[in-house]
């Protein structure tokens, strides 16, 4: 009987330690691919949701979305470049910059909702789903981040390779989104 209790006790300790170790691993949920897909759908389906009455509001919403997305991208790039320049070691938390990135993404999410409200049902659902995924990653799931940079700023062990790949791939997608949104601004302006 004592052996059985002892083995259960060891198993219980094993579960506690593996759960704690697993709980300390950051999960990176890169949404830039989904964001790029959504922006491409906005562009491809422009004639499905555009109306003359919404023209000015669409152009303004695209302008603000482009601006806030650009601000978010520049902030990420500035922080990432700074980490590489200063050869920052992982494990040191930077809650101020992490919170600043979250706030910039909140601005992007707000602008996405403004654009989404001016589109058709299908794009509205896609935009809402993307917004929910971003929100859940930022606020409802522990140890989940939108990028390796954010996980690094939260104090997790992140390799420079992950930071570099994260940076180059994400920045390219974000820049593509900005370029497409610029085109959408032009479309809204020309159709007035």
PDB file of C-alpha atoms in Angstrom:
ATOM      1  CA  UNK A   1       0.000   0.000   0.000  1.00  0.00           C
ATOM      2  CA  UNK A   2       2.824   2.400   0.857  1.00  0.00           C
ATOM      3  CA  UNK A   3       4.425   1.812  -2.567  1.00  0.00           C
ATOM      4  CA  UNK A   4       1.134   2.614  -4.280  1.00  0.00           C
ATOM      5  CA  UNK A   5       0.724   5.881  -2.331  1.00  0.00           C
ATOM      6  CA  UNK A   6       4.354   6.793  -2.998  1.00  0.00           C
ATOM      7  CA  UNK A   7       3.983   6.210  -6.754  1.00  0.00           C
ATOM      8  CA  UNK A   8       0.841   8.372  -6.817  1.00  0.00           C
ATOM      9  CA  UNK A   9       2.671  11.079  -4.922  1.00  0.00           C
ATOM     10  CA  UNK A  10       5.553  10.996  -7.428  1.00  0.00           C
ATOM     11  CA  UNK A  11       3.088  11.076 -10.332  1.00  0.00           C
ATOM     12  CA  UNK A  12       1.331  14.075  -8.738  1.00  0.00           C
ATOM     13  CA  UNK A  13       4.665  15.926  -8.394  1.00  0.00           C
ATOM     14  CA  UNK A  14       5.519  15.080 -11.985  1.00  0.00           C
ATOM     15  CA  UNK A  15       2.224  16.611 -13.150  1.00  0.00           C
ATOM     16  CA  UNK A  16       2.816  19.770 -11.149  1.00  0.00           C
ATOM     17  CA  UNK A  17       6.323  20.277 -12.492  1.00  0.00           C
ATOM     18  CA  UNK A  18       5.422  19.550 -16.111  1.00  0.00           C
ATOM     19  CA  UNK A  19       2.398  21.830 -15.909  1.00  0.00           C
ATOM     20  CA  UNK A  20       4.518  24.643 -14.477  1.00  0.00           C
ATOM     21  CA  UNK A  21       7.217  24.132 -17.074  1.00  0.00           C
ATOM     22  CA  UNK A  22       4.644  24.058 -19.864  1.00  0.00           C
ATOM     23  CA  UNK A  23       2.912  27.128 -18.467  1.00  0.00           C
ATOM     24  CA  UNK A  24       6.166  29.064 -18.766  1.00  0.00           C
ATOM     25  CA  UNK A  25       6.548  28.460 -22.481  1.00  0.00           C
ATOM     26  CA  UNK A  26       5.373  31.363 -24.601  1.00  0.00           C
ATOM     27  CA  UNK A  27       3.025  30.701 -27.484  1.00  0.00           C
ATOM     28  CA  UNK A  28       3.478  33.018 -30.442  1.00  0.00           C
ATOM     29  CA  UNK A  29       0.383  33.509 -32.571  1.00  0.00           C
ATOM     30  CA  UNK A  30       1.437  35.456 -35.634  1.00  0.00           C
ATOM     31  CA  UNK A  31      -1.667  37.122 -37.045  1.00  0.00           C
ATOM     32  CA  UNK A  32       0.078  39.058 -39.808  1.00  0.00           C
ATOM     33  CA  UNK A  33      -0.769  36.342 -42.341  1.00  0.00           C
ATOM     34  CA  UNK A  34      -4.472  36.500 -41.426  1.00  0.00           C
ATOM     35  CA  UNK A  35      -4.323  40.294 -41.449  1.00  0.00           C
ATOM     36  CA  UNK A  36      -2.778  40.265 -44.919  1.00  0.00           C
ATOM     37  CA  UNK A  37      -5.463  37.850 -46.148  1.00  0.00           C
ATOM     38  CA  UNK A  38      -8.219  40.079 -44.730  1.00  0.00           C
ATOM     39  CA  UNK A  39      -6.737  43.198 -46.365  1.00  0.00           C
ATOM     40  CA  UNK A  40      -6.454  41.371 -49.698  1.00  0.00           C
ATOM     41  CA  UNK A  41     -10.125  40.397 -49.390  1.00  0.00           C
ATOM     42  CA  UNK A  42     -10.983  44.042 -48.696  1.00  0.00           C
ATOM     43  CA  UNK A  43      -9.208  44.933 -51.918  1.00  0.00           C
ATOM     44  CA  UNK A  44     -10.599  42.111 -54.048  1.00  0.00           C
ATOM     45  CA  UNK A  45     -14.192  42.606 -52.845  1.00  0.00           C
ATOM     46  CA  UNK A  46     -14.128  46.414 -52.888  1.00  0.00           C
ATOM     47  CA  UNK A  47     -17.005  46.683 -55.383  1.00  0.00           C
ATOM     48  CA  UNK A  48     -19.155  44.385 -53.235  1.00  0.00           C
ATOM     49  CA  UNK A  49     -19.255  46.774 -50.282  1.00  0.00           C
ATOM     50  CA  UNK A  50     -18.472  50.169 -51.768  1.00  0.00           C
ATOM     51  CA  UNK A  51     -21.272  52.689 -52.106  1.00  0.00           C
ATOM     52  CA  UNK A  52     -21.053  56.331 -53.065  1.00  0.00           C
ATOM     53  CA  UNK A  53     -22.530  57.280 -49.683  1.00  0.00           C
ATOM     54  CA  UNK A  54     -19.739  55.461 -47.824  1.00  0.00           C
ATOM     55  CA  UNK A  55     -16.903  56.784 -50.000  1.00  0.00           C
ATOM     56  CA  UNK A  56     -15.619  59.543 -47.715  1.00  0.00           C
ATOM     57  CA  UNK A  57     -16.004  57.416 -44.591  1.00  0.00           C
ATOM     58  CA  UNK A  58     -14.193  54.467 -46.220  1.00  0.00           C
ATOM     59  CA  UNK A  59     -11.312  56.658 -47.356  1.00  0.00           C
ATOM     60  CA  UNK A  60     -10.971  58.154 -43.883  1.00  0.00           C
ATOM     61  CA  UNK A  61     -11.138  54.729 -42.213  1.00  0.00           C
ATOM     62  CA  UNK A  62      -8.523  53.316 -44.598  1.00  0.00           C
ATOM     63  CA  UNK A  63      -6.271  56.306 -43.909  1.00  0.00           C
ATOM     64  CA  UNK A  64      -6.458  55.832 -40.142  1.00  0.00           C
ATOM     65  CA  UNK A  65      -5.989  52.057 -40.400  1.00  0.00           C
ATOM     66  CA  UNK A  66      -2.925  52.548 -42.601  1.00  0.00           C
ATOM     67  CA  UNK A  67      -1.514  55.119 -40.175  1.00  0.00           C
ATOM     68  CA  UNK A  68      -2.049  52.990 -37.064  1.00  0.00           C
ATOM     69  CA  UNK A  69      -0.735  49.845 -38.751  1.00  0.00           C
ATOM     70  CA  UNK A  70       2.341  51.814 -39.835  1.00  0.00           C
ATOM     71  CA  UNK A  71       2.845  53.076 -36.281  1.00  0.00           C
ATOM     72  CA  UNK A  72       2.604  49.520 -34.932  1.00  0.00           C
ATOM     73  CA  UNK A  73       5.064  48.215 -37.523  1.00  0.00           C
ATOM     74  CA  UNK A  74       7.551  51.042 -36.861  1.00  0.00           C
ATOM     75  CA  UNK A  75       7.353  50.493 -33.098  1.00  0.00           C
ATOM     76  CA  UNK A  76       8.060  46.772 -33.519  1.00  0.00           C
ATOM     77  CA  UNK A  77      10.926  47.462 -35.899  1.00  0.00           C
ATOM     78  CA  UNK A  78      12.437  50.126 -33.638  1.00  0.00           C
ATOM     79  CA  UNK A  79      12.324  47.806 -30.609  1.00  0.00           C
ATOM     80  CA  UNK A  80      13.682  44.842 -32.544  1.00  0.00           C
ATOM     81  CA  UNK A  81      16.531  46.886 -34.032  1.00  0.00           C
ATOM     82  CA  UNK A  82      17.356  48.230 -30.577  1.00  0.00           C
ATOM     83  CA  UNK A  83      17.542  44.706 -29.142  1.00  0.00           C
ATOM     84  CA  UNK A  84      19.965  43.631 -31.847  1.00  0.00           C
ATOM     85  CA  UNK A  85      22.067  46.804 -31.602  1.00  0.00           C
ATOM     86  CA  UNK A  86      22.388  46.490 -27.849  1.00  0.00           C
ATOM     87  CA  UNK A  87      22.793  42.699 -27.964  1.00  0.00           C
ATOM     88  CA  UNK A  88      20.072  42.365 -25.320  1.00  0.00           C
ATOM     89  CA  UNK A  89      20.027  39.111 -23.395  1.00  0.00           C
ATOM     90  CA  UNK A  90      16.757  37.200 -23.055  1.00  0.00           C
ATOM     91  CA  UNK A  91      15.028  36.943 -19.709  1.00  0.00           C
ATOM     92  CA  UNK A  92      14.920  40.627 -18.849  1.00  0.00           C
ATOM     93  CA  UNK A  93      11.341  41.896 -18.808  1.00  0.00           C
ATOM     94  CA  UNK A  94      10.393  45.182 -20.443  1.00  0.00           C
ATOM     95  CA  UNK A  95       6.737  45.703 -19.438  1.00  0.00           C
ATOM     96  CA  UNK A  96       6.608  49.318 -20.648  1.00  0.00           C
ATOM     97  CA  UNK A  97       7.497  48.497 -24.245  1.00  0.00           C
ATOM     98  CA  UNK A  98       5.352  45.363 -24.180  1.00  0.00           C
ATOM     99  CA  UNK A  99       2.365  47.437 -23.062  1.00  0.00           C
ATOM    100  CA  UNK A 100       3.170  50.094 -25.685  1.00  0.00           C
ATOM    101  CA  UNK A 101       2.981  47.431 -28.417  1.00  0.00           C
ATOM    102  CA  UNK A 102      -0.331  46.166 -27.028  1.00  0.00           C
ATOM    103  CA  UNK A 103      -1.742  49.694 -27.060  1.00  0.00           C
ATOM    104  CA  UNK A 104      -0.635  50.212 -30.655  1.00  0.00           C
ATOM    105  CA  UNK A 105      -2.300  46.939 -31.642  1.00  0.00           C
ATOM    106  CA  UNK A 106      -5.457  48.086 -29.813  1.00  0.00           C
ATOM    107  CA  UNK A 107      -5.457  51.138 -32.097  1.00  0.00           C
ATOM    108  CA  UNK A 108      -5.127  48.854 -35.132  1.00  0.00           C
ATOM    109  CA  UNK A 109      -7.990  46.672 -33.889  1.00  0.00           C
ATOM    110  CA  UNK A 110     -10.220  49.726 -33.390  1.00  0.00           C
ATOM    111  CA  UNK A 111      -9.475  50.911 -36.936  1.00  0.00           C
ATOM    112  CA  UNK A 112     -10.119  47.414 -38.291  1.00  0.00           C
ATOM    113  CA  UNK A 113     -13.560  47.470 -36.646  1.00  0.00           C
ATOM    114  CA  UNK A 114     -14.279  50.868 -38.223  1.00  0.00           C
ATOM    115  CA  UNK A 115     -13.418  49.494 -41.672  1.00  0.00           C
ATOM    116  CA  UNK A 116     -15.240  46.226 -41.042  1.00  0.00           C
ATOM    117  CA  UNK A 117     -18.427  48.091 -40.113  1.00  0.00           C
ATOM    118  CA  UNK A 118     -18.433  49.640 -43.606  1.00  0.00           C
ATOM    119  CA  UNK A 119     -18.099  46.354 -45.489  1.00  0.00           C
ATOM    120  CA  UNK A 120     -20.414  43.487 -46.386  1.00  0.00           C
ATOM    121  CA  UNK A 121     -21.489  40.578 -44.161  1.00  0.00           C
ATOM    122  CA  UNK A 122     -18.738  38.193 -45.282  1.00  0.00           C
ATOM    123  CA  UNK A 123     -15.899  40.656 -44.700  1.00  0.00           C
ATOM    124  CA  UNK A 124     -17.477  41.758 -41.429  1.00  0.00           C
ATOM    125  CA  UNK A 125     -17.412  38.171 -40.146  1.00  0.00           C
ATOM    126  CA  UNK A 126     -13.817  37.690 -41.284  1.00  0.00           C
ATOM    127  CA  UNK A 127     -12.731  40.975 -39.693  1.00  0.00           C
ATOM    128  CA  UNK A 128     -14.562  40.218 -36.441  1.00  0.00           C
ATOM    129  CA  UNK A 129     -12.980  36.763 -36.272  1.00  0.00           C
ATOM    130  CA  UNK A 130      -9.517  38.258 -36.787  1.00  0.00           C
ATOM    131  CA  UNK A 131     -10.179  40.936 -34.173  1.00  0.00           C
ATOM    132  CA  UNK A 132     -11.295  38.258 -31.705  1.00  0.00           C
ATOM    133  CA  UNK A 133      -8.150  36.204 -32.374  1.00  0.00           C
ATOM    134  CA  UNK A 134      -5.943  39.235 -31.749  1.00  0.00           C
ATOM    135  CA  UNK A 135      -7.853  40.202 -28.598  1.00  0.00           C
ATOM    136  CA  UNK A 136      -7.721  36.655 -27.205  1.00  0.00           C
ATOM    137  CA  UNK A 137      -3.992  36.430 -27.829  1.00  0.00           C
ATOM    138  CA  UNK A 138      -3.348  39.782 -26.176  1.00  0.00           C
ATOM    139  CA  UNK A 139      -5.645  39.538 -23.184  1.00  0.00           C
ATOM    140  CA  UNK A 140      -7.280  36.194 -22.428  1.00  0.00           C
ATOM    141  CA  UNK A 141      -4.564  33.594 -22.887  1.00  0.00           C
ATOM    142  CA  UNK A 142      -1.600  33.513 -20.506  1.00  0.00           C
ATOM    143  CA  UNK A 143       1.837  33.459 -22.118  1.00  0.00           C
ATOM    144  CA  UNK A 144       0.501  34.121 -25.618  1.00  0.00           C
ATOM    145  CA  UNK A 145       1.986  36.826 -27.781  1.00  0.00           C
ATOM    146  CA  UNK A 146       1.576  38.209 -31.284  1.00  0.00           C
ATOM    147  CA  UNK A 147       5.309  37.992 -31.993  1.00  0.00           C
ATOM    148  CA  UNK A 148       8.562  36.603 -30.699  1.00  0.00           C
ATOM    149  CA  UNK A 149       9.502  40.203 -29.930  1.00  0.00           C
ATOM    150  CA  UNK A 150       6.598  40.482 -27.477  1.00  0.00           C
ATOM    151  CA  UNK A 151       7.538  37.160 -25.860  1.00  0.00           C
ATOM    152  CA  UNK A 152      11.105  38.472 -25.523  1.00  0.00           C
ATOM    153  CA  UNK A 153       9.842  41.699 -23.921  1.00  0.00           C
ATOM    154  CA  UNK A 154       7.791  39.581 -21.503  1.00  0.00           C
ATOM    155  CA  UNK A 155      11.042  37.988 -20.317  1.00  0.00           C
ATOM    156  CA  UNK A 156      10.919  34.674 -22.171  1.00  0.00           C
ATOM    157  CA  UNK A 157      13.877  32.951 -23.768  1.00  0.00           C
ATOM    158  CA  UNK A 158      13.704  33.772 -27.486  1.00  0.00           C
ATOM    159  CA  UNK A 159      16.517  33.131 -29.931  1.00  0.00           C
ATOM    160  CA  UNK A 160      17.892  35.865 -32.146  1.00  0.00           C
ATOM    161  CA  UNK A 161      17.053  33.672 -35.109  1.00  0.00           C
ATOM    162  CA  UNK A 162      13.385  33.640 -34.055  1.00  0.00           C
ATOM    163  CA  UNK A 163      13.468  37.406 -33.586  1.00  0.00           C
ATOM    164  CA  UNK A 164      15.069  37.922 -37.001  1.00  0.00           C
ATOM    165  CA  UNK A 165      12.686  35.572 -38.827  1.00  0.00           C
ATOM    166  CA  UNK A 166       9.747  37.055 -36.952  1.00  0.00           C
ATOM    167  CA  UNK A 167      10.882  40.505 -37.940  1.00  0.00           C
ATOM    168  CA  UNK A 168      11.546  39.960 -41.617  1.00  0.00           C
ATOM    169  CA  UNK A 169       8.418  37.914 -42.309  1.00  0.00           C
ATOM    170  CA  UNK A 170       6.046  40.027 -40.222  1.00  0.00           C
ATOM    171  CA  UNK A 171       7.392  43.366 -41.459  1.00  0.00           C
ATOM    172  CA  UNK A 172       7.018  42.225 -45.049  1.00  0.00           C
ATOM    173  CA  UNK A 173       3.390  41.228 -44.441  1.00  0.00           C
ATOM    174  CA  UNK A 174       2.609  44.413 -42.542  1.00  0.00           C
ATOM    175  CA  UNK A 175       4.180  46.535 -45.289  1.00  0.00           C
ATOM    176  CA  UNK A 176       2.149  44.632 -47.883  1.00  0.00           C
ATOM    177  CA  UNK A 177      -1.004  45.412 -45.872  1.00  0.00           C
ATOM    178  CA  UNK A 178      -0.088  49.096 -45.752  1.00  0.00           C
ATOM    179  CA  UNK A 179       0.518  49.172 -49.508  1.00  0.00           C
ATOM    180  CA  UNK A 180      -2.827  47.483 -50.246  1.00  0.00           C
ATOM    181  CA  UNK A 181      -4.635  49.861 -47.892  1.00  0.00           C
ATOM    182  CA  UNK A 182      -3.019  52.792 -49.747  1.00  0.00           C
ATOM    183  CA  UNK A 183      -4.513  51.373 -52.931  1.00  0.00           C
ATOM    184  CA  UNK A 184      -7.892  51.099 -51.236  1.00  0.00           C
ATOM    185  CA  UNK A 185      -7.685  54.760 -50.239  1.00  0.00           C
ATOM    186  CA  UNK A 186      -7.111  55.590 -53.879  1.00  0.00           C
ATOM    187  CA  UNK A 187     -10.027  53.420 -55.014  1.00  0.00           C
ATOM    188  CA  UNK A 188     -12.375  55.121 -52.547  1.00  0.00           C
ATOM    189  CA  UNK A 189     -11.132  58.540 -53.664  1.00  0.00           C
ATOM    190  CA  UNK A 190     -11.482  57.809 -57.407  1.00  0.00           C
ATOM    191  CA  UNK A 191     -15.006  56.405 -57.095  1.00  0.00           C
ATOM    192  CA  UNK A 192     -16.422  59.500 -55.394  1.00  0.00           C
TER     193      UNK A 192
END
